[in-house]
Coordinates of C-alpha atoms in Angstrom, one line a residue:
M682 CA -108.5 -149.0 165.0
T683 CA -107.9 -151.3 162.0
L684 CA -104.7 -152.1 160.2
R685 CA -104.2 -154.7 157.5
V686 CA -100.8 -156.0 156.6
S687 CA -99.9 -158.9 154.3
R688 CA -99.3 -162.1 156.3
R689 CA -95.8 -163.6 156.5
N690 CA -94.8 -166.7 158.1
F691 CA -92.2 -165.9 160.6
M692 CA -92.4 -168.8 163.0
A693 CA -89.3 -170.9 163.7
G694 CA -90.4 -174.5 163.8
G695 CA -88.1 -175.6 166.6
A696 CA -89.2 -173.0 169.1
T697 CA -90.2 -174.2 172.5
L698 CA -93.7 -173.7 174.0
L699 CA -92.2 -171.3 176.5
S700 CA -90.6 -169.2 173.9
L701 CA -93.8 -169.1 171.9
S702 CA -95.5 -167.7 174.9
A703 CA -92.8 -165.1 175.5
L704 CA -93.0 -164.0 171.9
G705 CA -96.8 -164.0 172.0
S706 CA -96.7 -165.5 168.5
S707 CA -98.3 -168.4 166.7
A708 CA -98.6 -169.6 163.2
F709 CA -101.7 -168.5 161.3
A710 CA -101.8 -169.1 157.6
Q711 CA -104.1 -166.4 156.5
D712 CA -105.2 -162.9 157.1
T713 CA -107.5 -162.7 160.1
R714 CA -109.6 -160.0 161.8
L715 CA -110.2 -159.8 165.5
R716 CA -112.8 -157.7 167.3
L717 CA -112.3 -156.7 170.9
L718 CA -114.8 -155.2 173.3
W719 CA -114.1 -153.9 176.7
W720 CA -115.3 -151.4 179.3
G721 CA -113.1 -148.7 180.7
S722 CA -111.9 -145.2 180.2
Q723 CA -109.5 -143.6 177.8
P724 CA -106.3 -144.6 179.7
R725 CA -107.3 -148.2 179.5
A726 CA -108.1 -147.8 175.8
D727 CA -104.7 -146.3 175.2
R728 CA -102.9 -149.3 176.9
T729 CA -105.1 -151.9 175.2
N730 CA -104.5 -150.3 171.7
K731 CA -100.8 -150.3 172.4
V732 CA -100.9 -154.1 173.1
S733 CA -102.9 -154.6 169.9
E734 CA -100.2 -152.8 167.9
L735 CA -97.6 -155.0 169.5
Y736 CA -99.5 -158.1 168.6
K737 CA -100.1 -157.0 165.0
A738 CA -96.4 -156.3 164.6
K739 CA -95.7 -159.9 165.6
N740 CA -98.6 -161.2 163.6
P741 CA -98.6 -159.6 160.1
G742 CA -101.9 -160.0 158.4
T743 CA -104.0 -159.5 161.5
S744 CA -106.3 -156.6 161.8
I745 CA -107.8 -155.7 165.2
T746 CA -110.8 -153.6 165.8
G747 CA -111.2 -152.4 169.4
E748 CA -114.3 -150.8 171.0
Y749 CA -114.8 -149.6 174.5
L750 CA -117.6 -148.2 176.6
G751 CA -118.4 -147.2 180.1
W752 CA -119.5 -149.9 182.5
G753 CA -123.2 -148.9 182.4
D754 CA -123.4 -149.0 178.6
Y755 CA -121.1 -152.0 178.1
W756 CA -123.4 -154.8 179.3
P757 CA -126.5 -153.8 177.2
R758 CA -124.2 -153.5 174.2
L759 CA -122.6 -156.9 174.8
A760 CA -126.0 -158.6 175.4
T761 CA -127.4 -157.1 172.2
Q762 CA -124.4 -158.3 170.1
V763 CA -124.5 -161.8 171.6
A764 CA -128.2 -162.0 170.9
G765 CA -127.7 -160.8 167.4
K766 CA -125.0 -163.4 166.7
N767 CA -122.5 -160.5 166.3
A768 CA -120.4 -160.9 169.4
P769 CA -116.8 -159.7 169.4
D770 CA -114.1 -162.3 169.3
V771 CA -112.5 -161.2 172.5
I772 CA -114.8 -160.1 175.3
Q773 CA -113.8 -158.4 178.5
M774 CA -115.8 -160.3 181.1
D775 CA -116.5 -159.6 184.8
Y776 CA -116.6 -162.1 187.7
R777 CA -120.2 -161.0 188.2
Y778 CA -121.4 -162.1 184.7
I779 CA -119.1 -165.0 183.7
V780 CA -121.4 -167.7 185.1
E781 CA -124.4 -166.3 183.2
Y782 CA -122.6 -165.9 179.9
A783 CA -120.8 -169.3 180.1
R784 CA -124.0 -171.2 180.9
R785 CA -125.8 -169.5 178.1
G786 CA -123.2 -170.9 175.7
A787 CA -121.9 -167.5 174.7
L788 CA -118.3 -168.2 175.7
A789 CA -115.9 -170.7 174.3
P790 CA -114.3 -173.2 176.8
L791 CA -110.5 -172.6 176.8
D792 CA -109.3 -175.8 178.5
S793 CA -108.2 -177.6 175.3
Y794 CA -105.8 -174.7 174.5
M795 CA -103.8 -175.1 177.7
P796 CA -100.9 -175.1 177.9
S797 CA -99.8 -175.3 174.3
K798 CA -101.6 -172.1 173.2
L799 CA -102.7 -170.6 176.5
N800 CA -99.9 -170.7 179.0
L801 CA -101.2 -170.0 182.5
G802 CA -98.6 -172.1 184.2
D803 CA -97.4 -169.4 186.6
F804 CA -100.8 -168.0 187.4
D805 CA -102.3 -168.2 190.9
K806 CA -104.5 -171.3 190.9
A807 CA -107.3 -169.5 192.8
Q808 CA -107.4 -166.9 190.0
I809 CA -107.6 -169.5 187.3
E810 CA -110.5 -171.1 189.2
G811 CA -112.1 -167.7 189.3
G812 CA -112.5 -167.8 185.5
S813 CA -113.9 -171.3 185.6
V814 CA -117.5 -172.3 185.5
D815 CA -118.8 -175.9 186.0
G816 CA -115.2 -177.2 185.7
H817 CA -114.3 -175.5 182.5
L818 CA -112.2 -172.3 181.9
Y819 CA -114.1 -169.5 180.3
G820 CA -112.1 -166.4 181.4
V821 CA -108.4 -165.6 181.7
S822 CA -107.8 -163.1 184.5
L823 CA -106.2 -159.9 183.4
G824 CA -105.1 -158.9 186.9
A825 CA -105.8 -159.1 190.6
N826 CA -107.4 -156.3 192.6
S827 CA -109.5 -155.6 195.5
A828 CA -112.2 -153.1 196.4
A829 CA -110.8 -149.9 197.8
T830 CA -111.5 -146.5 199.1
M831 CA -110.0 -143.7 196.9
L832 CA -108.9 -140.7 199.0
S833 CA -107.9 -137.3 198.0
K834 CA -104.9 -136.9 200.2
T835 CA -104.7 -133.2 199.2
A836 CA -108.3 -132.5 200.3
F837 CA -107.8 -134.2 203.7
E838 CA -104.6 -132.3 204.3
E839 CA -106.2 -129.0 203.4
A840 CA -109.0 -129.7 206.0
G841 CA -106.4 -130.7 208.6
I842 CA -107.9 -134.2 208.9
D843 CA -105.9 -137.4 209.2
L844 CA -106.4 -140.1 206.6
P845 CA -108.3 -143.2 207.8
T846 CA -106.2 -146.2 208.9
K847 CA -106.7 -149.9 208.6
A848 CA -108.5 -149.8 212.0
T849 CA -111.0 -147.0 211.2
T850 CA -114.6 -147.9 211.6
W851 CA -117.5 -146.7 209.5
E852 CA -118.8 -144.6 212.4
E853 CA -115.4 -142.9 212.8
F854 CA -115.1 -142.3 209.1
G855 CA -118.5 -140.8 209.0
K856 CA -117.4 -138.3 211.6
M857 CA -114.2 -137.5 209.7
A858 CA -116.1 -137.0 206.5
A859 CA -118.7 -134.7 208.1
E860 CA -115.8 -132.7 209.6
L861 CA -114.2 -132.4 206.2
T862 CA -117.5 -131.1 204.7
K863 CA -118.0 -128.6 207.5
A864 CA -114.4 -127.4 207.1
G865 CA -115.5 -126.0 203.8
K866 CA -112.1 -125.7 202.3
R867 CA -113.5 -126.3 198.8
K868 CA -116.9 -125.1 197.8
G869 CA -119.3 -127.9 197.1
M870 CA -117.0 -130.7 198.3
F871 CA -118.3 -133.3 200.7
G872 CA -116.4 -135.8 202.8
M873 CA -117.3 -138.9 200.7
A874 CA -119.4 -140.3 198.0
D875 CA -122.7 -141.9 198.8
G876 CA -121.7 -145.6 198.6
S877 CA -125.1 -147.1 199.5
G878 CA -125.7 -148.3 196.0
G879 CA -122.2 -149.7 195.5
E880 CA -122.3 -153.5 195.4
P881 CA -118.6 -154.2 196.2
L882 CA -119.0 -151.8 199.2
F883 CA -122.2 -153.5 200.4
E884 CA -120.6 -156.9 199.9
N885 CA -117.6 -155.9 202.0
Y886 CA -120.0 -154.8 204.8
L887 CA -121.9 -158.1 204.6
R888 CA -118.7 -160.2 204.7
Q889 CA -117.6 -158.4 207.8
R890 CA -120.9 -159.5 209.4
G891 CA -120.4 -163.1 208.4
K892 CA -122.9 -162.8 205.5
A893 CA -122.5 -162.7 201.7
L894 CA -124.2 -161.3 198.7
Y895 CA -124.9 -164.7 197.3
T896 CA -124.4 -168.3 198.5
A897 CA -122.7 -171.0 196.6
D898 CA -126.1 -172.5 195.7
A899 CA -127.2 -169.3 194.0
K900 CA -129.4 -167.9 196.9
I901 CA -129.4 -164.5 198.5
G902 CA -126.8 -164.4 201.3
F903 CA -128.2 -161.8 203.6
G904 CA -131.5 -160.7 205.1
V905 CA -133.7 -157.6 205.6
E906 CA -132.0 -156.8 208.9
E907 CA -128.5 -156.4 207.4
A908 CA -129.8 -154.4 204.4
S909 CA -131.9 -152.2 206.6
E910 CA -128.9 -151.3 208.8
W911 CA -126.9 -150.6 205.7
F912 CA -129.4 -148.1 204.3
D913 CA -129.9 -146.6 207.7
M914 CA -126.1 -146.0 208.1
W915 CA -126.1 -144.1 204.8
N916 CA -129.2 -142.1 205.9
K917 CA -127.2 -140.9 208.9
F918 CA -124.2 -140.0 206.7
R919 CA -126.5 -137.9 204.5
E920 CA -128.1 -136.2 207.5
S921 CA -124.7 -135.3 209.0
G922 CA -123.3 -134.0 205.7
A923 CA -120.7 -136.7 205.6
C924 CA -121.6 -137.8 202.1
V925 CA -122.9 -136.1 199.0
P926 CA -126.6 -135.5 198.7
P927 CA -128.6 -137.8 196.4
D928 CA -128.8 -135.4 193.5
I929 CA -125.0 -135.1 193.4
Q930 CA -124.6 -138.9 193.7
A931 CA -127.0 -139.4 190.8
L932 CA -124.4 -137.8 188.6
D933 CA -122.2 -140.9 189.1
K934 CA -122.7 -143.2 186.1
N935 CA -120.5 -145.9 187.7
D936 CA -117.4 -144.9 185.8
I937 CA -114.2 -142.9 186.7
E938 CA -115.1 -139.8 184.8
T939 CA -118.4 -139.2 186.7
N940 CA -117.4 -140.5 190.1
T941 CA -117.9 -137.7 192.7
L942 CA -114.2 -137.8 193.6
T943 CA -113.2 -137.0 190.0
L944 CA -115.9 -134.4 189.8
G945 CA -114.5 -132.7 192.8
K946 CA -117.7 -133.2 194.8
S947 CA -116.2 -135.5 197.4
A948 CA -112.8 -136.2 199.0
A949 CA -113.4 -139.9 199.0
G950 CA -114.9 -142.4 196.6
F951 CA -115.3 -146.1 196.3
A952 CA -113.8 -148.2 193.4
H953 CA -111.3 -151.0 192.8
S954 CA -107.5 -150.8 193.3
N955 CA -106.7 -151.4 189.6
Q956 CA -108.6 -148.2 188.8
F957 CA -106.2 -146.1 190.9
V958 CA -103.8 -145.3 188.0
A959 CA -106.7 -144.0 185.8
Y960 CA -108.2 -142.1 188.8
Q961 CA -104.9 -140.4 189.4
Q962 CA -104.5 -139.4 185.8
M963 CA -107.9 -137.7 185.9
N964 CA -107.4 -135.9 189.3
K965 CA -105.1 -133.0 190.0
D966 CA -105.1 -133.9 193.7
K967 CA -102.7 -136.4 195.0
L968 CA -104.7 -139.6 195.7
T969 CA -104.1 -142.6 197.8
L970 CA -105.9 -145.9 198.6
A971 CA -107.4 -147.2 201.8
N972 CA -109.4 -150.3 202.7
H973 CA -113.1 -150.1 203.2
M974 CA -113.9 -149.2 206.8
R975 CA -114.5 -151.8 209.5
V976 CA -118.0 -152.3 210.8
T977 CA -116.6 -152.6 214.3
K978 CA -113.1 -152.5 215.8
D979 CA -113.2 -156.3 216.0
S980 CA -114.3 -156.8 212.4
K981 CA -111.9 -158.9 210.4
G982 CA -112.5 -157.0 207.2
G983 CA -114.5 -158.0 204.1
H984 CA -111.9 -157.7 201.3
Y985 CA -110.7 -160.4 199.0
R986 CA -108.2 -160.6 196.2
K987 CA -110.2 -161.1 193.0
P988 CA -109.7 -161.3 189.3
S989 CA -110.3 -157.6 188.3
M990 CA -111.7 -158.8 184.9
F991 CA -111.2 -161.5 182.4
F992 CA -110.7 -161.9 178.7
S993 CA -113.1 -164.5 177.3
V994 CA -113.5 -165.7 173.8
S995 CA -116.8 -165.7 172.1
A996 CA -118.3 -169.1 171.2
Q997 CA -119.6 -167.3 168.0
S998 CA -116.1 -166.4 166.9
K999 CA -114.9 -167.8 163.6
V1000 CA -111.2 -167.2 164.6
V1001 CA -111.1 -168.8 168.1
D1002 CA -107.5 -170.0 167.7
Q1003 CA -106.2 -166.5 167.0
A1004 CA -108.5 -165.0 169.7
V1005 CA -106.9 -167.4 172.2
D1006 CA -103.5 -166.5 170.8
Y1007 CA -104.2 -162.8 171.4
V1008 CA -105.3 -163.4 174.9
N1009 CA -102.2 -165.4 175.6
F1010 CA -100.1 -162.6 174.2
F1011 CA -101.9 -160.1 176.4
V1012 CA -101.1 -161.9 179.6
T1013 CA -97.7 -163.5 179.0
N1014 CA -95.7 -161.1 176.7
P1015 CA -93.3 -158.9 178.6
D1016 CA -93.8 -155.9 176.2
A1017 CA -97.5 -156.2 176.6
A1018 CA -97.2 -156.4 180.4
L1019 CA -95.2 -153.2 180.4
A1020 CA -97.7 -151.4 178.2
L1021 CA -100.6 -152.5 180.5
G1022 CA -98.8 -151.9 183.8
V1023 CA -101.3 -152.4 186.7
E1024 CA -104.2 -150.6 185.1
R1025 CA -106.2 -153.8 185.0
G1026 CA -104.8 -155.1 188.3
I1027 CA -101.6 -156.8 189.4
P1028 CA -100.5 -159.3 186.7
E1029 CA -101.5 -162.8 187.5
S1030 CA -98.4 -164.3 185.8
A1031 CA -95.5 -164.4 188.3
A1032 CA -93.1 -163.6 185.5
M1033 CA -95.1 -160.7 184.2
R1034 CA -95.5 -159.4 187.8
E1035 CA -91.7 -159.2 188.1
V1036 CA -91.4 -157.5 184.8
V1037 CA -94.0 -154.8 185.7
A1038 CA -92.8 -154.4 189.3
A1039 CA -89.3 -153.5 188.2
K1040 CA -90.7 -150.6 186.1
L1041 CA -93.5 -149.2 188.2
D1042 CA -93.5 -145.5 189.0
A1043 CA -94.8 -144.1 192.3
V1044 CA -98.4 -144.1 191.1
G1045 CA -98.2 -147.7 189.9
K1046 CA -96.8 -148.9 193.2
V1047 CA -99.8 -147.6 195.2
P1048 CA -102.2 -150.4 194.1
L1049 CA -99.5 -153.0 194.2
E1050 CA -98.7 -152.2 197.8
Y1051 CA -102.3 -151.8 198.7
V1052 CA -103.3 -155.3 197.5
S1053 CA -100.2 -157.0 198.9
G1054 CA -100.7 -155.2 202.3
L1055 CA -104.4 -156.1 203.0
G1056 CA -103.3 -158.7 205.6
D1057 CA -106.1 -159.9 207.8
L1058 CA -108.6 -157.6 206.0
A1059 CA -108.7 -160.1 203.1
G1060 CA -110.5 -163.4 203.1
K1061 CA -111.4 -166.1 200.6
L1062 CA -112.7 -165.4 197.1
P1063 CA -116.5 -165.9 197.2
P1064 CA -118.1 -168.3 194.8
P1065 CA -118.9 -166.8 191.3
P1066 CA -122.1 -164.7 191.4
P1067 CA -125.1 -166.6 190.1
A1068 CA -127.0 -165.8 186.9
G1069 CA -129.0 -162.6 187.5
A1070 CA -126.3 -161.0 189.6
G1071 CA -125.8 -158.3 187.0
E1072 CA -129.5 -157.4 187.4
G1073 CA -129.1 -157.6 191.1
E1074 CA -126.4 -154.9 191.0
L1075 CA -128.7 -152.5 189.2
T1076 CA -131.5 -153.4 191.7
L1077 CA -129.3 -152.4 194.6
R1078 CA -128.3 -149.1 192.9
N1079 CA -132.0 -148.2 192.0
I1080 CA -133.3 -149.0 195.5
S1081 CA -130.5 -147.1 197.2
E1082 CA -131.3 -144.0 195.1
Q1083 CA -135.0 -144.3 196.2
V1084 CA -133.9 -144.5 199.9
G1085 CA -131.5 -141.6 199.3
F1086 CA -134.2 -139.4 197.9
G1087 CA -136.5 -140.3 200.7
Q1088 CA -139.0 -142.2 198.5
L1089 CA -138.4 -145.4 200.6
T1090 CA -137.5 -145.8 204.3
A1091 CA -134.4 -147.8 205.1
A1092 CA -136.6 -150.7 206.3
D1093 CA -138.9 -150.6 203.3
G1094 CA -135.9 -150.4 200.9
A1095 CA -134.3 -153.4 202.6
K1096 CA -137.4 -155.5 202.3
Q1097 CA -137.8 -154.5 198.6
L1098 CA -134.2 -155.3 197.9
V1099 CA -134.4 -158.8 199.4
D1100 CA -137.7 -159.5 197.7
E1101 CA -136.5 -158.4 194.3
L1102 CA -133.2 -160.2 194.5
T1103 CA -135.0 -163.4 195.6
R1104 CA -137.3 -163.1 192.5
I1105 CA -134.4 -162.4 190.2
L1106 CA -132.4 -165.5 191.4
A1107 CA -135.5 -167.7 191.3
R1108 CA -135.7 -167.0 187.5
G1109 CA -132.2 -168.5 187.2

């Protein structure tokens, strides 16, 4: 998507900084070209492209090229472009990777642009800190979300099974899911996806047990015992038919299109609340959100409200000023906020949150109400994952598949997971 228009100076010199932010405009004296890269599905691309069109309309002379990929393909592509000195100007960044990219010098620090060109004055401070590394801002949060269980309300109703509540435990949900599978209302549908390789789900489980994926000093935050019990729980779910078998789970490429819920292979899947809108667009069933199940009735829950993703600016960019201006427009312009809705999460700007909330349809209200209603299930934002966390995510996924296919026992898989993560973190 590229469009070139002759540049005209339209800025009024006496405008206030606040009005500049609201208009999403800034003075750039010559034609410029911006490249964007993000992960996501088609609905996200449609919304992003709409914002780019809005930005170009207010900034004649700007051309914007946008490219998007699925999560699994995104990170190798970004790493290749950064290594080849061909990084996009605006980079969608994840909490898991921001430390790694910032410390490698791949991202431009944004502190000097605040507040004149980057106005985050009404952002939640905790979310600004989430985009900071070593005291400098490298990522602007595009929305708040939380890990969530996606449920086909239609499938549960067809099977005559009540939806889980905030108090439901994993043991109880396993029985409900097995019952749904046995009900056989839909050929080939199981109660839930196999979540054993899902890092957010595993992290939630660990937090409920007073552990963590990683510590603040970049060490592994759990032991073999917790990982072994995690893998063993999912072995039992497979044995009872509560979750899809490993060959079906292997179809999931960690994106919405191939999630077993979207494929009609399970009545429940695991994702993030901001993805609900896209999930609903791709599913004929009526969907809803629930928290991740409790380990025990007394568990306090392992959720937290996190930046769903960031926009960062490449340190290699030759148009850093305009890249920052685009990011500012993306998070502070009312028209942009309406185009984006809650697809990337609940807007961090209080003003934009009000703009969006007033226009949300029934589907859009589901993630908003979910995140705001977590209550005691949500705790503090954990420290940013250390360098190597991205590789750690793939390691969990790979080992969980080996356990699922019976190539490793739960205990051996747990030991291998701890050993491999320890080695990855030691490399720094």
